[in-house]
Amino acid sequence: MTVLNSKIPAGPLAEKWSKHKAAIKVVSPANKRKLDIIVVGTGLAGGSAAASLAEMGYNVKAFCYQDSGRRAHSIAAQGGINAAKNYQNDNDSIYRLFYDTIKGGDYRAREGNVYRLAEVSGDIIDQCVAQGVPFAREYGGTLSNRSFGGVLVSRTFYARGQTGQQLLLGCYASMNRMIGQGKIEMHERNEMLDIVIADGKARGIITRNLVTGEVERHGAHAVVIATGGYGNVFFLSTNAMGCNGGAAWQAYKNGAYFGNPCFVQIHPTCIPVHGEQQSKLTLMSESLRNDGRVWTPKKKEDAIKLQKGEMGPNDIADEDRDFYLERRYPSYGNLVPRDVASRAAKERCDAGFGVNAEGKAVYLDFKYSIERLGRDVIEARYGNLFQMYEKITDVNPYNEPMQIYPAIHYSMGGVWVDYNLMTNIPGLYAIGEANFSDHGGNRLGASALMQGLADGYFILPYTIGDYLADEIQTPRIELNHPEFEKKEKAVQERLERLYNVKGDKSVDSFHKRLGNIMWDYVGMARNEKGLKFAIEEIAKIKADFYKNVRIPGDFDAMNIELEKAGRVADFLELGDLMARDALNRKESCGGHYREESVTEEGEAKRDDDNFTFVSAWEYQGEDKDPILHKEDLVFETVELTQRSYK
């Protein structure tokens, strides 16, 4: 086991980032033109990084598997983006945003990284306003804010219920400007399948052209992974069906450490599962908890009637409704953090108070805010979300409460990086949701967009220069290097191995089996027996997959089933690592809830004496146990306490 060095600079917390920027190396404009950078992923992290690096003068090659960079899953983010602007004059500050984020992550994130995130948050809003992002505004023209879970101030900037889309359009416009100037070479419908490491440094990637089936080589002086999270290991999640952890997983299999893989987020407000044939879940924005009240019936007999369809929610009187979040957490009420709200919903449903036919749903009710503010105000705030809910469920949420239930949403774990966002492989960076760095055991709402844009616009463009300053004498990377040939051959053989199984079971059937195991045993509640069982079952599914998977279609052409098979092969290995990490971390923290480590009130109970560290796993080879390395988390400013939102 190695104790890792995060390279967080010494000195007072509020001065670390500014002093670090002053101390690191820079690359002159003339030398930037000599350097190539590959950016994999074009969401908010990758798109902002590509646009910024190209604007600075670097030669950028950007890759996405979608048919357009603007179809990255960042476009699906709804509720907003946090920033410490204090526009509401409610005593917000950089420190308060920092503290809320550290506490929200249950004290399992680095102080230095989180403070830097809070520090640059205000610059993000200025940047996006300059791009023309249409943030909501007050009557007088000033930018509007609303609250999100886990905080007592209003710091979330938003564009109705489509904030991610508007931010991505601003970012995409910046990218397109650089594409037009020839500074970004855009590769759509290209999926990264391996990383090329030559002489100990990341020097390029191997991709598959998803239209032609051709395997391609691409070289650069540095490689940036910005491909999001791995929530689809659970099959059903709020992620787009194409989202995958493949690029991050290939980084891991090439020697990059994987940080805290068991830290995944359960989002409390999703439309419940409605059948065996469902392929994904739909998120209802956390912003809805500003004006919606969460409840279940107080009487179990009422819950049973609701489950049987013998009565509706509007038949239950106010005094017979249990607003359980407001009851259990009076200070924060319906705006407790996501992990807390999710577990509370599960507890109510497990106790028999669920409200749909399966007993796996609670109500999110807007009756009271409509009575208080009027329908027009609620429609202006959430109209597109209400419309989406009605289209999916055929229920009008203006007249009847929404039904919601927790679902997999975000990955706090990811590729391990240091303070410069570089992995332990020189020249290989990971940004946004693809890395582990900022959220600890649980991410606060509206912080994903903040981290993605902070990394891409305001952190990586500085820190990557510290590495590239030593690469200015390195010529353009030769694609005929033996390592490129070796990796291209390995990718080809991996694809052929999958294609040539010629079994009789679909790719999706294996993905669903894996997802069921992950949700039941590595999901909202975990225990030693269940995690050991999950590891055994995943191994059986993996063996069956390589014996019986069937991939129809042609090999050297567009083949969506072959794409999916490669991703499921990665998920099978990733699911195993997640279970091992969850088994090793014998504490509860944030979204990682070990049933053996809970308080008397049923809340997550940390073990700071034994687990105040980042788990960083090192790949040892197929079917071999990975090695655990640890990065000790040092808290110089914040005192570790048991989280309380009461």
XYZ file of C-alpha atoms in Angstrom:
646
model
C 0.000 0.000 0.000
C 1.198 3.474 -0.940
C 0.216 6.644 0.945
C -0.639 9.125 -1.808
C 0.491 12.733 -2.112
C -2.307 15.046 -3.200
C 0.174 17.924 -3.736
C -2.104 20.369 -1.945
C 0.005 23.491 -1.310
C 0.921 24.544 2.196
C -0.331 27.739 3.799
C -3.660 29.212 4.898
C -6.692 27.653 3.217
C -7.853 30.903 1.604
C -4.415 31.492 0.044
C -3.583 28.016 -1.280
C -4.957 28.451 -4.810
C -3.614 31.952 -5.430
C -0.164 31.003 -4.122
C -0.205 27.799 -6.173
C -1.044 29.680 -9.375
C 1.823 32.047 -8.696
C 4.267 29.183 -8.170
C 3.482 26.827 -11.067
C 5.059 26.999 -14.504
C 3.434 28.659 -17.515
C 3.763 28.118 -21.259
C 4.368 31.061 -23.580
C 1.882 31.792 -26.397
C 4.444 30.777 -29.029
C 5.052 27.434 -27.334
C 1.366 26.705 -26.825
C 1.032 26.478 -30.593
C 3.464 23.532 -30.572
C 1.471 21.473 -28.067
C -1.468 19.131 -28.693
C -4.064 18.217 -26.071
C -6.731 15.525 -26.372
C -10.006 16.146 -24.494
C -12.320 13.145 -24.264
C -15.896 14.228 -23.574
C -17.707 17.437 -24.499
C -20.004 18.034 -21.554
C -19.590 21.036 -19.307
C -16.176 19.922 -18.018
C -14.766 18.722 -21.342
C -16.402 21.408 -23.458
C -15.266 24.265 -21.248
C -11.758 22.798 -21.055
C -11.528 22.344 -24.831
C -12.797 25.873 -25.497
C -10.513 27.446 -22.885
C -7.372 25.547 -23.902
C -7.963 26.331 -27.581
C -8.582 30.005 -26.782
C -5.242 30.041 -24.969
C -3.465 28.776 -28.080
C -3.113 25.018 -27.588
C -4.073 22.634 -30.390
C -7.045 20.668 -29.095
C -8.598 17.437 -30.329
C -12.040 16.868 -28.789
C -13.897 13.550 -28.847
C -17.458 12.501 -28.095
C -19.492 9.401 -28.856
C -22.610 11.465 -29.593
C -23.371 12.890 -33.027
C -22.867 16.392 -31.596
C -20.944 17.761 -28.650
C -24.041 19.547 -27.433
C -25.747 16.195 -26.786
C -23.477 15.458 -23.830
C -25.455 14.478 -20.740
C -24.724 17.801 -19.020
C -27.649 19.029 -21.099
C -30.013 17.074 -18.836
C -29.129 18.977 -15.648
C -32.186 20.846 -14.475
C -32.073 22.720 -11.203
C -29.137 25.112 -11.175
C -25.505 25.911 -10.384
C -24.128 27.093 -7.044
C -21.982 30.191 -6.568
C -21.033 32.252 -3.527
C -22.237 35.622 -4.796
C -24.435 36.538 -1.788
C -26.882 38.303 -4.108
C -29.721 37.562 -1.671
C -27.856 39.289 1.169
C -28.417 36.208 3.331
C -24.854 36.009 4.690
C -23.490 33.637 2.067
C -19.735 33.584 1.497
C -16.944 31.549 -0.060
C -16.320 29.962 3.321
C -19.985 29.057 3.804
C -20.137 27.395 0.379
C -16.908 25.557 1.220
C -18.228 24.414 4.594
C -21.620 23.331 3.253
C -19.891 21.254 0.570
C -17.441 19.608 3.002
C -20.238 18.858 5.466
C -22.581 17.696 2.711
C -19.901 15.230 1.576
C -19.718 13.915 5.154
C -16.105 15.078 5.581
C -14.654 12.741 2.990
C -13.288 15.354 0.550
C -10.115 17.477 0.545
C -10.332 20.886 2.161
C -7.999 22.445 -0.408
C -9.932 21.269 -3.470
C -13.325 22.190 -2.045
C -12.254 25.675 -0.980
C -10.814 26.302 -4.450
C -14.138 25.202 -5.952
C -16.009 27.705 -3.799
C -13.426 30.390 -4.563
C -13.860 30.245 -8.348
C -17.643 29.715 -8.262
C -18.436 33.409 -8.710
C -16.211 33.633 -11.792
C -18.268 30.881 -13.420
C -21.441 32.954 -13.219
C -19.683 35.997 -14.690
C -18.300 33.849 -17.530
C -21.682 32.321 -18.345
C -23.523 35.648 -18.226
C -20.934 37.030 -20.655
C -21.678 34.089 -22.957
C -25.368 34.976 -22.885
C -26.672 32.185 -20.665
C -30.256 33.281 -19.826
C -30.237 32.909 -16.048
C -33.494 33.715 -14.281
C -33.689 37.323 -13.147
C -35.648 39.337 -10.616
C -38.095 42.021 -11.713
C -35.346 44.664 -11.480
C -32.991 42.690 -13.715
C -30.647 41.221 -11.108
C -29.863 37.511 -11.224
C -32.230 35.351 -9.209
C -31.328 32.588 -6.762
C -33.067 29.674 -5.118
C -32.167 27.167 -2.407
C -30.977 23.593 -2.784
C -30.555 20.744 -0.338
C -28.123 20.878 2.550
C -27.844 24.670 2.813
C -29.633 27.482 4.642
C -28.993 30.231 2.049
C -30.097 30.856 -1.548
C -27.047 30.558 -3.808
C -28.289 28.519 -6.763
C -28.435 30.319 -10.129
C -30.831 28.740 -12.601
C -32.456 28.925 -15.999
C -35.920 27.631 -15.212
C -35.621 23.807 -15.157
C -33.077 23.575 -17.968
C -29.924 25.072 -16.484
C -27.602 22.390 -17.829
C -28.890 22.868 -21.343
C -28.354 26.623 -21.284
C -24.884 26.335 -19.751
C -23.904 23.712 -22.313
C -25.127 25.876 -25.176
C -22.885 28.705 -23.951
C -19.966 26.313 -23.662
C -20.755 24.727 -27.047
C -20.830 28.156 -28.699
C -17.346 28.834 -27.333
C -16.184 25.478 -28.668
C -17.678 26.154 -32.082
C -15.855 29.453 -32.284
C -12.574 27.625 -31.756
C -13.561 24.897 -34.226
C -14.180 27.628 -36.771
C -10.731 29.059 -36.136
C -9.124 25.645 -36.556
C -7.926 25.427 -32.950
C -10.232 22.512 -32.058
C -10.311 19.400 -34.213
C -13.703 17.851 -33.435
C -14.270 14.083 -33.597
C -17.938 13.185 -33.152
C -19.171 9.570 -33.017
C -15.755 8.440 -31.761
C -15.499 6.378 -28.585
C -12.242 6.155 -26.653
C -11.361 2.509 -25.995
C -7.784 2.726 -24.687
C -5.038 5.115 -23.611
C -1.539 5.046 -25.076
C 1.267 5.454 -22.554
C 4.764 5.829 -23.969
C 7.888 6.362 -21.890
C 5.730 6.620 -18.784
C 3.544 9.476 -20.080
C 0.063 9.644 -21.597
C 0.645 10.222 -25.307
C -2.662 9.493 -26.994
C -5.767 7.372 -27.257
C -7.260 4.593 -29.371
C -10.819 5.179 -30.536
C -13.463 3.379 -32.531
C -15.337 5.313 -35.197
C -18.915 4.399 -34.345
C -20.134 5.045 -37.900
C -17.558 3.049 -39.868
C -16.322 0.653 -37.179
C -12.724 1.678 -37.875
C -10.216 1.668 -35.008
C -8.149 4.877 -35.013
C -4.992 6.292 -33.382
C -4.746 9.829 -31.993
C -1.662 11.362 -30.366
C -1.107 14.378 -28.100
C 1.210 15.753 -25.439
C -1.502 15.371 -22.777
C -4.850 13.586 -22.453
C -7.831 14.906 -20.496
C -10.649 12.542 -19.464
C -13.967 14.396 -19.063
C -16.499 11.642 -19.683
C -18.741 11.876 -16.634
C -19.719 9.174 -14.183
C -20.539 5.492 -14.065
C -24.085 5.435 -12.654
C -25.266 3.191 -15.485
C -23.510 0.257 -13.838
C -26.896 -0.002 -12.062
C -28.702 -0.241 -15.457
C -31.577 1.936 -14.224
C -30.355 5.447 -13.436
C -31.089 9.042 -14.333
C -28.125 9.007 -16.742
C -28.620 8.907 -20.501
C -28.423 5.338 -21.775
C -25.159 6.036 -23.587
C -23.394 7.343 -20.463
C -20.635 4.986 -19.412
C -17.512 4.804 -17.325
C -15.441 3.364 -20.159
C -12.824 6.109 -20.535
C -12.232 6.364 -16.792
C -12.115 2.574 -16.583
C -9.455 2.393 -19.301
C -7.452 4.962 -17.350
C -7.686 2.633 -14.338
C -6.652 -0.418 -16.368
C -3.625 1.521 -17.612
C -2.406 2.244 -14.097
C -4.365 5.306 -12.940
C -5.766 4.894 -9.446
C -9.555 4.800 -9.022
C -10.753 6.872 -6.059
C -13.679 5.955 -3.799
C -15.572 3.827 -6.367
C -18.318 2.960 -3.867
C -19.348 6.620 -3.498
C -22.394 6.991 -5.757
C -25.333 9.299 -5.236
C -28.941 8.332 -4.805
C -31.223 11.199 -5.889
C -34.445 11.384 -3.850
C -36.752 12.929 -6.456
C -37.038 10.621 -9.461
C -40.091 9.220 -11.177
C -40.531 5.686 -9.754
C -39.839 2.522 -11.741
C -42.974 1.472 -13.588
C -42.198 -1.874 -15.205
C -39.738 -4.609 -16.087
C -39.106 -3.231 -19.574
C -37.998 0.231 -18.461
C -34.572 1.260 -19.742
C -33.858 4.429 -17.713
C -35.265 6.667 -15.010
C -36.230 10.335 -15.141
C -35.046 12.914 -12.659
C -37.332 15.528 -11.167
C -35.135 18.462 -10.192
C -34.143 18.979 -6.569
C -35.264 22.583 -7.031
C -38.832 21.271 -6.752
C -38.203 20.693 -3.044
C -38.140 24.485 -2.601
C -41.894 24.633 -3.099
C -42.994 21.004 -2.931
C -43.652 19.230 0.379
C -42.753 15.555 0.741
C -45.254 13.324 2.546
C -46.738 9.885 3.048
C -49.940 8.918 4.873
C -49.805 8.752 8.658
C -52.130 5.748 8.686
C -50.951 2.483 7.180
C -54.532 1.652 6.166
C -54.539 4.784 3.967
C -51.251 3.692 2.376
C -52.721 0.268 1.619
C -55.756 1.880 -0.038
C -53.456 4.100 -2.126
C -51.437 1.046 -3.201
C -54.631 -0.745 -4.229
C -55.978 2.298 -6.070
C -58.991 2.552 -3.753
C -58.304 6.216 -2.963
C -56.208 9.115 -4.258
C -53.826 11.523 -2.512
C -56.365 14.349 -2.538
C -58.694 12.142 -0.475
C -56.298 12.294 2.484
C -56.822 15.230 4.844
C -53.903 17.440 5.828
C -53.947 16.177 9.395
C -53.518 12.600 8.116
C -50.389 13.440 6.112
C -46.918 12.803 7.514
C -44.529 15.473 6.260
C -41.727 13.266 7.490
C -38.748 15.396 6.375
C -40.174 18.456 8.102
C -40.894 16.305 11.167
C -37.458 14.705 11.381
C -35.304 17.646 10.198
C -37.048 20.874 11.282
C -34.109 23.196 10.442
C -33.729 22.075 6.826
C -37.121 20.433 6.248
C -37.603 19.296 2.683
C -34.169 20.664 1.726
C -31.975 18.143 3.538
C -29.105 16.679 1.454
C -29.876 14.016 -1.103
C -28.525 11.044 0.808
C -30.563 11.974 3.890
C -33.779 12.519 1.919
C -33.291 9.277 -0.013
C -32.807 7.139 3.072
C -35.804 8.760 4.731
C -37.993 7.902 1.715
C -36.718 4.319 1.731
C -37.419 4.016 5.462
C -41.020 5.175 5.015
C -41.598 2.798 2.094
C -39.931 -0.140 3.853
C -42.226 0.541 6.815
C -45.241 0.085 4.544
C -46.185 3.702 3.857
C -45.319 3.811 0.136
C -48.051 5.243 -2.078
C -47.884 3.478 -5.458
C -48.881 -0.084 -6.378
C -45.425 -1.413 -5.548
C -45.194 0.592 -2.314
C -42.046 2.298 -3.653
C -43.021 5.979 -3.895
C -43.733 9.040 -1.755
C -45.555 12.251 -2.638
C -44.081 15.633 -3.613
C -46.992 18.031 -3.237
C -47.305 21.580 -4.617
C -50.813 22.253 -3.358
C -49.564 24.427 -0.529
C -47.210 26.593 -2.601
C -49.889 27.073 -5.271
C -52.273 28.253 -2.537
C -49.567 30.557 -1.145
C -48.028 31.945 -4.349
C -50.513 31.194 -7.122
C -50.282 28.776 -10.026
C -48.674 31.368 -12.321
C -45.638 31.714 -10.051
C -45.135 27.942 -9.781
C -45.583 27.550 -13.542
C -42.973 30.250 -14.200
C -40.493 28.467 -11.927
C -41.086 24.849 -12.883
C -43.378 24.759 -15.908
C -41.176 22.596 -18.120
C -40.610 20.096 -15.287
C -44.332 19.809 -14.628
C -44.936 19.294 -18.339
C -42.297 16.563 -18.478
C -43.812 14.807 -15.465
C -47.292 14.879 -16.990
C -46.054 13.525 -20.330
C -44.408 10.563 -18.608
C -47.054 9.740 -15.988
C -50.299 11.221 -17.395
C -50.828 12.975 -14.051
C -51.183 16.758 -13.798
C -48.950 17.839 -10.874
C -50.832 21.131 -10.535
C -53.850 19.100 -9.428
C -52.305 16.007 -7.842
C -48.974 15.405 -6.045
C -46.019 13.971 -7.930
C -44.897 10.474 -7.004
C -41.145 10.230 -6.433
C -38.617 7.636 -5.288
C -34.813 7.585 -4.996
C -32.634 6.479 -7.934
C -28.968 6.357 -8.909
C -27.906 9.741 -10.231
C -24.240 10.767 -9.851
C -20.785 9.320 -9.173
C -18.742 11.017 -6.462
C -16.042 8.402 -6.996
C -13.836 8.484 -10.066
C -10.281 8.606 -11.268
C -7.899 9.718 -8.510
C -6.249 13.082 -9.247
C -3.946 15.430 -7.370
C -4.483 19.160 -6.762
C -3.526 19.844 -10.400
C -6.246 17.407 -11.578
C -3.557 15.055 -12.916
C -3.738 11.326 -12.264
C -0.739 9.372 -11.045
C 0.114 8.863 -14.749
C 2.051 11.928 -15.986
C 0.144 13.798 -18.684
C -3.203 12.117 -17.954
C -5.833 14.387 -16.404
C -9.408 13.757 -15.247
C -11.929 16.550 -14.703
C -15.577 16.970 -13.754
C -17.574 13.927 -12.680
C -14.881 11.649 -14.124
C -12.616 12.404 -11.149
C -13.259 11.886 -7.449
C -11.955 15.128 -6.053
C -14.574 17.528 -4.706
C -17.692 15.902 -3.267
C -16.646 13.240 -0.784
C -19.378 10.808 0.220
C -22.296 12.879 -1.101
C -22.658 15.734 -3.590
C -24.871 18.687 -2.749
C -27.434 19.666 -5.348
C -26.333 22.178 -8.024
C -22.650 21.447 -7.377
C -22.027 19.150 -10.374
C -22.312 21.998 -12.883
C -20.162 24.127 -10.593
C -17.368 21.545 -10.473
C -17.471 20.772 -14.196
C -17.161 24.410 -15.222
C -14.663 25.242 -12.467
C -12.367 22.455 -13.665
C -12.745 23.317 -17.341
C -12.741 27.122 -17.301
C -10.683 28.099 -14.277
C -8.505 25.259 -12.928
C -7.206 22.911 -15.630
C -6.143 25.757 -17.993
C -3.719 26.889 -15.253
C -2.529 23.552 -13.894
C -1.957 21.742 -17.196
C 0.653 24.342 -18.103
C 2.771 23.232 -15.157
C 3.204 19.859 -16.862
C 3.314 21.036 -20.472
C 6.032 23.586 -19.753
C 8.447 20.650 -19.744
C 7.043 19.266 -23.021
C 7.770 22.198 -25.332
C 10.798 20.402 -26.783
C 8.785 17.239 -27.426
C 7.859 16.972 -31.119
C 4.436 15.988 -32.380
C 3.559 12.503 -31.159
C 4.317 9.854 -33.791
C 1.397 7.507 -34.405
C 3.726 4.749 -35.593
C 5.221 4.407 -32.112
C 5.183 0.723 -31.000
C 2.835 1.543 -28.098
C 0.171 2.818 -30.519
C 0.445 -0.377 -32.541
C 0.272 -2.494 -29.388
C -2.804 -0.705 -28.029
C -4.621 -0.702 -31.364
C -4.091 -4.451 -31.625
C -5.343 -4.944 -28.049
C -8.530 -2.980 -28.770
C -9.146 -4.955 -31.954
C -8.688 -8.246 -30.102
C -11.000 -7.148 -27.288
C -13.753 -6.266 -29.740
C -13.280 -9.494 -31.673
C -13.446 -11.518 -28.458
C -16.863 -10.024 -27.680
C -18.199 -10.271 -31.219
C -17.107 -13.883 -31.685
C -18.843 -15.294 -28.613
C -21.946 -15.901 -30.759
C -24.107 -16.778 -27.772
C -27.868 -16.575 -27.375
C -28.381 -13.855 -24.742
C -28.681 -10.118 -25.409
C -26.260 -7.539 -24.041
C -29.109 -5.836 -22.180
C -30.032 -9.059 -20.358
C -26.603 -9.132 -18.721
C -26.725 -5.407 -17.970
C -30.095 -5.837 -16.223
C -28.834 -8.779 -14.161
C -25.838 -6.745 -13.070
C -28.043 -3.739 -12.317
C -30.359 -5.774 -10.105
C -27.431 -7.117 -8.073
C -25.912 -3.656 -7.750
C -29.173 -2.009 -6.636
C -30.091 -4.762 -4.173
C -26.669 -5.190 -2.536
C -24.485 -2.165 -3.464
C -27.271 0.416 -3.542
C -28.965 2.480 -0.859
C -28.148 0.086 1.992
C -25.123 -2.208 2.186
C -23.880 -4.890 4.560
C -20.991 -7.338 4.677
C -23.019 -10.408 3.747
C -24.721 -8.700 0.826
C -21.506 -7.209 -0.549
C -19.723 -10.563 -0.468
C -22.705 -12.119 -2.229
C -22.631 -9.346 -4.852
C -18.949 -9.991 -5.601
C -19.692 -13.699 -6.115
C -22.730 -13.032 -8.310
C -20.971 -10.446 -10.469
C -18.228 -12.991 -11.174
C -20.884 -15.500 -12.293
C -22.566 -12.924 -14.553
C -19.202 -12.004 -16.061
C -18.366 -15.651 -16.814
C -21.788 -16.163 -18.408
C -21.387 -12.935 -20.397
C -18.200 -14.112 -22.099
C -19.766 -17.505 -22.862
C -23.254 -16.562 -23.999
C -23.529 -12.921 -25.111
C -24.895 -12.447 -28.608
C -23.890 -9.454 -30.738
C -25.807 -9.258 -34.031
C -24.825 -7.087 -37.012
C -21.535 -6.519 -38.803
C -18.190 -6.116 -37.053
C -16.634 -3.501 -39.349
C -19.595 -1.130 -39.449
C -21.983 0.747 -37.205
C -22.959 -1.737 -34.513
C -24.747 -0.408 -31.449
C -24.836 -3.809 -29.762
C -21.057 -4.086 -30.022
C -20.743 -0.623 -28.448
C -23.027 -1.673 -25.599
C -21.185 -4.958 -25.095
C -17.880 -3.161 -24.551
C -19.497 -0.870 -22.000
C -21.191 -3.735 -20.138
C -17.866 -5.593 -20.039
C -16.431 -2.527 -18.265
C -19.457 -2.277 -15.946
C -19.012 -5.889 -14.834
C -15.477 -5.141 -13.719
C -16.396 -1.759 -12.254
C -19.293 -3.248 -10.277
C -16.881 -5.695 -8.699
C -14.518 -2.886 -7.659
C -17.412 -0.858 -6.224
C -18.505 -3.800 -4.084
C -14.940 -4.407 -2.883
C -14.533 -0.743 -1.943
C -17.874 -0.728 -0.108
C -16.874 -3.913 1.723
C -13.543 -2.417 2.768
C -15.080 0.841 4.051
C -16.695 -0.427 7.244
C -18.318 2.903 8.075
C -21.302 4.839 6.835
C -20.667 8.237 5.256
C -22.821 10.221 2.871
C -24.366 7.965 0.249
C -22.327 4.964 1.445
C -24.624 3.450 4.076
C -23.324 0.380 5.881
C -26.083 -1.126 8.013
C -23.477 -2.119 10.591
C -22.553 1.539 11.201
C -25.595 3.679 12.041
C -26.602 6.024 14.854
C -29.459 5.299 17.243
C -31.660 7.489 15.028
C -30.755 5.515 11.901
C -28.394 8.095 10.395
C -25.008 7.390 8.776
C -22.287 6.915 11.404
C -18.715 7.675 10.346
C -15.585 6.077 11.776
C -13.102 8.953 11.626
C -10.404 7.036 13.494
C -10.112 4.376 10.805
C -11.563 5.742 7.558
C -10.611 9.405 7.158
C -8.923 8.660 3.859
C -9.503 8.392 0.128
C -9.515 4.830 -1.163
C -7.390 4.675 -4.309
C -7.409 1.293 -6.041
C -4.692 0.067 -8.394
C -5.421 -2.447 -11.160
C -3.367 -5.642 -11.063
C -4.719 -7.525 -14.075
C -7.861 -9.369 -15.124
C -9.423 -11.485 -12.350
C -6.719 -10.386 -9.896
C -7.468 -8.519 -6.682
C -6.659 -4.796 -6.919
C -4.315 -3.110 -4.442
C -5.683 -0.456 -2.089
C -3.683 2.749 -1.611
C -4.744 5.477 0.795
C -4.645 9.252 0.728
C -5.079 10.542 4.258
C -7.522 13.441 4.500
C -6.114 16.238 6.631
C -8.528 18.801 8.085
C -6.763 21.997 9.147
C -9.809 24.285 9.180
C -12.963 22.220 9.660
C -13.722 20.231 12.793
C -15.087 16.772 12.046
C -18.514 16.348 13.648
C -21.478 14.045 13.191
C -23.642 15.635 10.495
C -26.941 16.987 11.734
C -29.680 18.608 9.669
C -32.256 18.718 12.422
